[in-house]
mmCIF file of C-alpha atoms in Angstrom:
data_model
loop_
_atom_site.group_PDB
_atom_site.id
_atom_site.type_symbol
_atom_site.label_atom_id
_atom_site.label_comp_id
_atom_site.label_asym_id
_atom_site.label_seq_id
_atom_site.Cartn_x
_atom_site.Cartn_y
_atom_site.Cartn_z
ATOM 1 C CA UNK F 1 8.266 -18.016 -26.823
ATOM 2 C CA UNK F 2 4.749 -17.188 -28.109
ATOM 3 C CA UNK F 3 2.731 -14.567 -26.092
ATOM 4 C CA UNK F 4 -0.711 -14.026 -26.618
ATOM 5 C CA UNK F 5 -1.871 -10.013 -26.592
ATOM 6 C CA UNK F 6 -5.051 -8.266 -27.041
ATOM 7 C CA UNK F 7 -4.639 -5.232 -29.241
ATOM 8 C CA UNK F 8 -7.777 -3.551 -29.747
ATOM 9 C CA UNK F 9 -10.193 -6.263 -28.996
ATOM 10 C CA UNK F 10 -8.467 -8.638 -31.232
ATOM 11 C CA UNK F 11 -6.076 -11.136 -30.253
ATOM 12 C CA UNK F 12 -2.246 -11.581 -31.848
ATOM 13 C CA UNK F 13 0.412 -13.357 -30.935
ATOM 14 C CA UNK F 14 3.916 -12.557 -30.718
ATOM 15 C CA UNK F 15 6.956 -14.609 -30.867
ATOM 16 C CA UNK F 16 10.615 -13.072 -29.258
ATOM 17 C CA UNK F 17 13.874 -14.783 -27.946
ATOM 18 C CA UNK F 18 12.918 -15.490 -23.883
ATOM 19 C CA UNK F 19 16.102 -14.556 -23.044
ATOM 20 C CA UNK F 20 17.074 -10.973 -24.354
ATOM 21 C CA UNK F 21 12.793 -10.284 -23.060
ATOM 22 C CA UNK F 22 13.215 -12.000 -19.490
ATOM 23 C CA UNK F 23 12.273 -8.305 -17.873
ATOM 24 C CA UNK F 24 9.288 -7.562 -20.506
ATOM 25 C CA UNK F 25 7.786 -11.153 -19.563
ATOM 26 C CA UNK F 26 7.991 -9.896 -15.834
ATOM 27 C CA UNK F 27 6.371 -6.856 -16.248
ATOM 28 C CA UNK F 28 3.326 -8.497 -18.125
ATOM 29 C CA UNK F 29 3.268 -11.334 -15.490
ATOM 30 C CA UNK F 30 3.340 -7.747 -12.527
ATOM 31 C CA UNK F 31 0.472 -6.567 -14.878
ATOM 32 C CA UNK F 32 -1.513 -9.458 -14.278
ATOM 33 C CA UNK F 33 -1.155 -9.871 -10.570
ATOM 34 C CA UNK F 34 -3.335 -6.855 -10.677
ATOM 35 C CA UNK F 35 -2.163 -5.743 -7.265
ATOM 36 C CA UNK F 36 -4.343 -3.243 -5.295
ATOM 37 C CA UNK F 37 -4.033 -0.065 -3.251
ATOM 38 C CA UNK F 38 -4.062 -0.413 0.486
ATOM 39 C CA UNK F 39 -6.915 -0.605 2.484
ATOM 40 C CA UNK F 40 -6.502 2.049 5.038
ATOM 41 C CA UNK F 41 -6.917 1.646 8.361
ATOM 42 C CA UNK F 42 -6.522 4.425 11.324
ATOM 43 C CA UNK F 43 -7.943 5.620 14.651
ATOM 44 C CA UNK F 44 -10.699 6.422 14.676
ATOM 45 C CA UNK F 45 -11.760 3.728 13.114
ATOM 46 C CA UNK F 46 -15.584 4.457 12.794
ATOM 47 C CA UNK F 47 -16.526 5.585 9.234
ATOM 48 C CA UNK F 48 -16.711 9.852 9.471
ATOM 49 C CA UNK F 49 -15.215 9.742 12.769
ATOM 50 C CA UNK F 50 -13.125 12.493 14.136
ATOM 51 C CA UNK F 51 -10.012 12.068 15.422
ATOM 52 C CA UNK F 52 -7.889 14.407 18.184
ATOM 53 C CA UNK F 53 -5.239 16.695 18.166
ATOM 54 C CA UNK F 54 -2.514 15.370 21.087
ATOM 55 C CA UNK F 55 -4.230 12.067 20.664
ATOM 56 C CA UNK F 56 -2.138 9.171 18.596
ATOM 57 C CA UNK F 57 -3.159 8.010 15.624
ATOM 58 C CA UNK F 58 -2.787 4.659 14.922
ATOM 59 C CA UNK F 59 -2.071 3.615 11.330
ATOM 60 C CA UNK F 60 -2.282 -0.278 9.408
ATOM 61 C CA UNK F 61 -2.755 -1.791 6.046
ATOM 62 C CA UNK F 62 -6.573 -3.132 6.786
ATOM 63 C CA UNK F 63 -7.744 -6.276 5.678
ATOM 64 C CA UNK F 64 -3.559 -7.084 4.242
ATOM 65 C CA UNK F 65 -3.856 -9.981 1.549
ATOM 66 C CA UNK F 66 -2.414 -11.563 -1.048
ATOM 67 C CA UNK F 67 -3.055 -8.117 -3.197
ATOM 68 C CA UNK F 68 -2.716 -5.617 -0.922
ATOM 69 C CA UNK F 69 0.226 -7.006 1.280
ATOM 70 C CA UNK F 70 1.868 -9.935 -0.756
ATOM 71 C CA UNK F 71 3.608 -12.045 -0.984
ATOM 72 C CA UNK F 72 1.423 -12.732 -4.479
ATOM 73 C CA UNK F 73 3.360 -15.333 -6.955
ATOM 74 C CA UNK F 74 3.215 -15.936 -10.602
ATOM 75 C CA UNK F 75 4.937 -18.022 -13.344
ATOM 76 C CA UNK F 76 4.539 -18.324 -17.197
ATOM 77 C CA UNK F 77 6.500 -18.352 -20.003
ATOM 78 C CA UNK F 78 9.464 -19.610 -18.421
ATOM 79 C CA UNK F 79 9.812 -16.755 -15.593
ATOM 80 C CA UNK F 80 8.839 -16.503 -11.852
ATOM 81 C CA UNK F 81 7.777 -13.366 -9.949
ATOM 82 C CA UNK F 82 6.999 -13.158 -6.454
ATOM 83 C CA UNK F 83 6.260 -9.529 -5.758
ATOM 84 C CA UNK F 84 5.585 -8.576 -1.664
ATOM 85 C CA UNK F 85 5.177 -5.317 -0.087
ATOM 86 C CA UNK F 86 8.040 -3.747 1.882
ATOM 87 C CA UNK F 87 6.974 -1.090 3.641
ATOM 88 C CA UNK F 88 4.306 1.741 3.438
ATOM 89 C CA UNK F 89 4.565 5.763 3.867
ATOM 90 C CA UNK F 90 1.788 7.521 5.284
ATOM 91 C CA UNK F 91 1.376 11.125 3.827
ATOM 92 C CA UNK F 92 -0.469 12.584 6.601
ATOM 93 C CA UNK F 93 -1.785 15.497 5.112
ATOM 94 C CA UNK F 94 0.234 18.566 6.259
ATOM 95 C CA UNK F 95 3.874 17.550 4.497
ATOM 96 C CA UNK F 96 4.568 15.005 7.305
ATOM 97 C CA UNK F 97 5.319 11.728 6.236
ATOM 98 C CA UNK F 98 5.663 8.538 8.607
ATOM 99 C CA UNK F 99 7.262 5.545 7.030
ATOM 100 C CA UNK F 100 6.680 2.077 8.588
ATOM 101 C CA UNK F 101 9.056 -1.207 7.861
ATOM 102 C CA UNK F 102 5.507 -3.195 8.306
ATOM 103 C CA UNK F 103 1.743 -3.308 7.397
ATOM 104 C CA UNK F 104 1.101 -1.821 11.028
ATOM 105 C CA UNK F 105 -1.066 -2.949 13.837
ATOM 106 C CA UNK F 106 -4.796 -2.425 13.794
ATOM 107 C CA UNK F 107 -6.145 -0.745 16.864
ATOM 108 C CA UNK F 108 -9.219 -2.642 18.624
ATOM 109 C CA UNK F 109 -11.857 -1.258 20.831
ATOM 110 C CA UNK F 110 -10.724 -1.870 24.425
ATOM 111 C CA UNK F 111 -6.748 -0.857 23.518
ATOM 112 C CA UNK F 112 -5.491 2.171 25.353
ATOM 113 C CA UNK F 113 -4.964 5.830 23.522
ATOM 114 C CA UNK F 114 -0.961 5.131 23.430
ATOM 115 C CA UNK F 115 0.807 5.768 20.580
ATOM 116 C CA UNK F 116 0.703 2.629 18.579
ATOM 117 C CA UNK F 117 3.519 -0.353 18.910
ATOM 118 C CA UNK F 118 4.303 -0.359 15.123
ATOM 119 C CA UNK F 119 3.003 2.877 13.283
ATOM 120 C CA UNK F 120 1.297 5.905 13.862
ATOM 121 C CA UNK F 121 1.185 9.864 14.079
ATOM 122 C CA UNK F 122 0.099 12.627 16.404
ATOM 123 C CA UNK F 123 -1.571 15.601 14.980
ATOM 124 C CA UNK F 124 -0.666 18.837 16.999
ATOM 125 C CA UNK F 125 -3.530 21.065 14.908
ATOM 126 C CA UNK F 126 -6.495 20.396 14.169
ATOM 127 C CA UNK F 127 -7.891 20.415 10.657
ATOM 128 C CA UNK F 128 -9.008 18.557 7.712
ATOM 129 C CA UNK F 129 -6.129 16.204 5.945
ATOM 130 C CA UNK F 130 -6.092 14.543 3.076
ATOM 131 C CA UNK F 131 -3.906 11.304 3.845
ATOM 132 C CA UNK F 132 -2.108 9.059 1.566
ATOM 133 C CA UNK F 133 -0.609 5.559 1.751
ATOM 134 C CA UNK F 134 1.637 4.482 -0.367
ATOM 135 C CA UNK F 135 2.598 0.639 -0.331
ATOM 136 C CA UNK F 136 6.087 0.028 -1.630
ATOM 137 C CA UNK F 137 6.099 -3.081 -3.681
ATOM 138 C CA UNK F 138 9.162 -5.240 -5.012
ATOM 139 C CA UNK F 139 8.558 -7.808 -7.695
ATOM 140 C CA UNK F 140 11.902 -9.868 -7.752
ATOM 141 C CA UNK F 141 11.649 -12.282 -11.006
ATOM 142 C CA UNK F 142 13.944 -15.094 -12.291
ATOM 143 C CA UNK F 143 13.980 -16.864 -15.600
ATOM 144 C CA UNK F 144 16.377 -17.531 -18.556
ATOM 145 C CA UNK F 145 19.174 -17.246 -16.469
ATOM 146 C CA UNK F 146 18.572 -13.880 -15.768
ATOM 147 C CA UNK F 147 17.007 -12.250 -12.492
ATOM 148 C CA UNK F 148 15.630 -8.485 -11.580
ATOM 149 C CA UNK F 149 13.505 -6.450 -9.263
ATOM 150 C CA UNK F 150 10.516 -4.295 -10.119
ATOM 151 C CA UNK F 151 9.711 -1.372 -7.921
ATOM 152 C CA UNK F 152 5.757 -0.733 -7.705
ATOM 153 C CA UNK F 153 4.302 1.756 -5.625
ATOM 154 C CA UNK F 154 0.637 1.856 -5.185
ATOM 155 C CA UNK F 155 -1.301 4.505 -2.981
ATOM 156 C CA UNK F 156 -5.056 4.938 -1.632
ATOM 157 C CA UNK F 157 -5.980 8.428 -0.007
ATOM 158 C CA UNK F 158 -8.894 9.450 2.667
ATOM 159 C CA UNK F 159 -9.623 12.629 4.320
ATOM 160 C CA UNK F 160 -9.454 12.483 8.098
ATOM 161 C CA UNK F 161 -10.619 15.339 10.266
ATOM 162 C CA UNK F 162 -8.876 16.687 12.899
ATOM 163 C CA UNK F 163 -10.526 18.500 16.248
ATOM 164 C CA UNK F 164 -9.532 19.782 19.478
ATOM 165 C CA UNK F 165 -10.620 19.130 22.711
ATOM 166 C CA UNK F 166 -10.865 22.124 25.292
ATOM 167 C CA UNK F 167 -11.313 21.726 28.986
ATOM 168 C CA UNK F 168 -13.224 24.473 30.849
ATOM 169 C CA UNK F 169 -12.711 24.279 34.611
ATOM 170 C CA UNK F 170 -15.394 26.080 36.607
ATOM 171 C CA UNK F 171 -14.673 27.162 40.106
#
């Protein structure tokens, strides 16, 4: 097999046995998916928002696509690779994490403050967080007889802000 490569600005090819390279031929074909980070999406979902301590917090992949969700397929050289996400963890800031088996559902305005049907969180202080979501990918690839799976974890982070709401009863 003859693979064409770019090595500093100047292009070479290489020739190697497909076989004994099946993996290296699904790494470059992972490479140029170019899968992206997750678009985050939470509650609240206004830009600079603040959300609530004892209030849920919903969590989703916004926007999920062929790059940010999967499934996204490729073939050349003799080798397919279908790489899809498989679930997402949710670093939420203050050494929680929250792991969900799906891409989440995305809160809407007229939906109720329960705790979300899929994924989400409940902050109990208030404060500023830095949270992280990490998608966990798996490429699975076939070709030359030979098959594999390529773990690929990409993460996006935002900073979410925290308050409390007091109640003052006058008499």
């Amino acid at each position: 097999v003859r693979m064409t490569c770019l090595i500093a600005g100047e292009e070479m090819w290489l020739w190697f046995d497909p076989a004994e390279n099946a993996e290296s031929i699904a790494r470059t074909l992972l490479a140029r998916l170019q899968l992206q980070p997750p678009n985050m999406g939470w509650t609240p979902t206004t830009a600079g928002a603040m959300g609530y301590v004892g209030v849920p917090t919903w969590l989703w992949v916004a926007e999920p696509g062929r790059l940010t969700w999967g499934p996204a397929t490729i073939s050349a050289a003799g080798v397919s690779l279908t790489a899809r996400a498989e679930s997402v963890t949710w670093s939420m800031g203050n050494g929680d994490e929250v792991r969900c088996a799906n891409n989440g559902t995305p809160w809407r305005k007229g939906m109720s403050a329960e705790p979300s049907p899929t994924c989400g969180y409940l902050y109990e202080r208030q404060g500023t967080y830095r949270v992280t979501a990490t998608v966990h990918w798996v490429a699975r690839w076939s070709g030359y007889g030979r098959s594999g799976a390529i773990p690929l974890n990409l993460s996006q982070e935002r900073t979410l802000e925290v308050g409390e709401i007091q109640v003052i009863v006058n008499r």
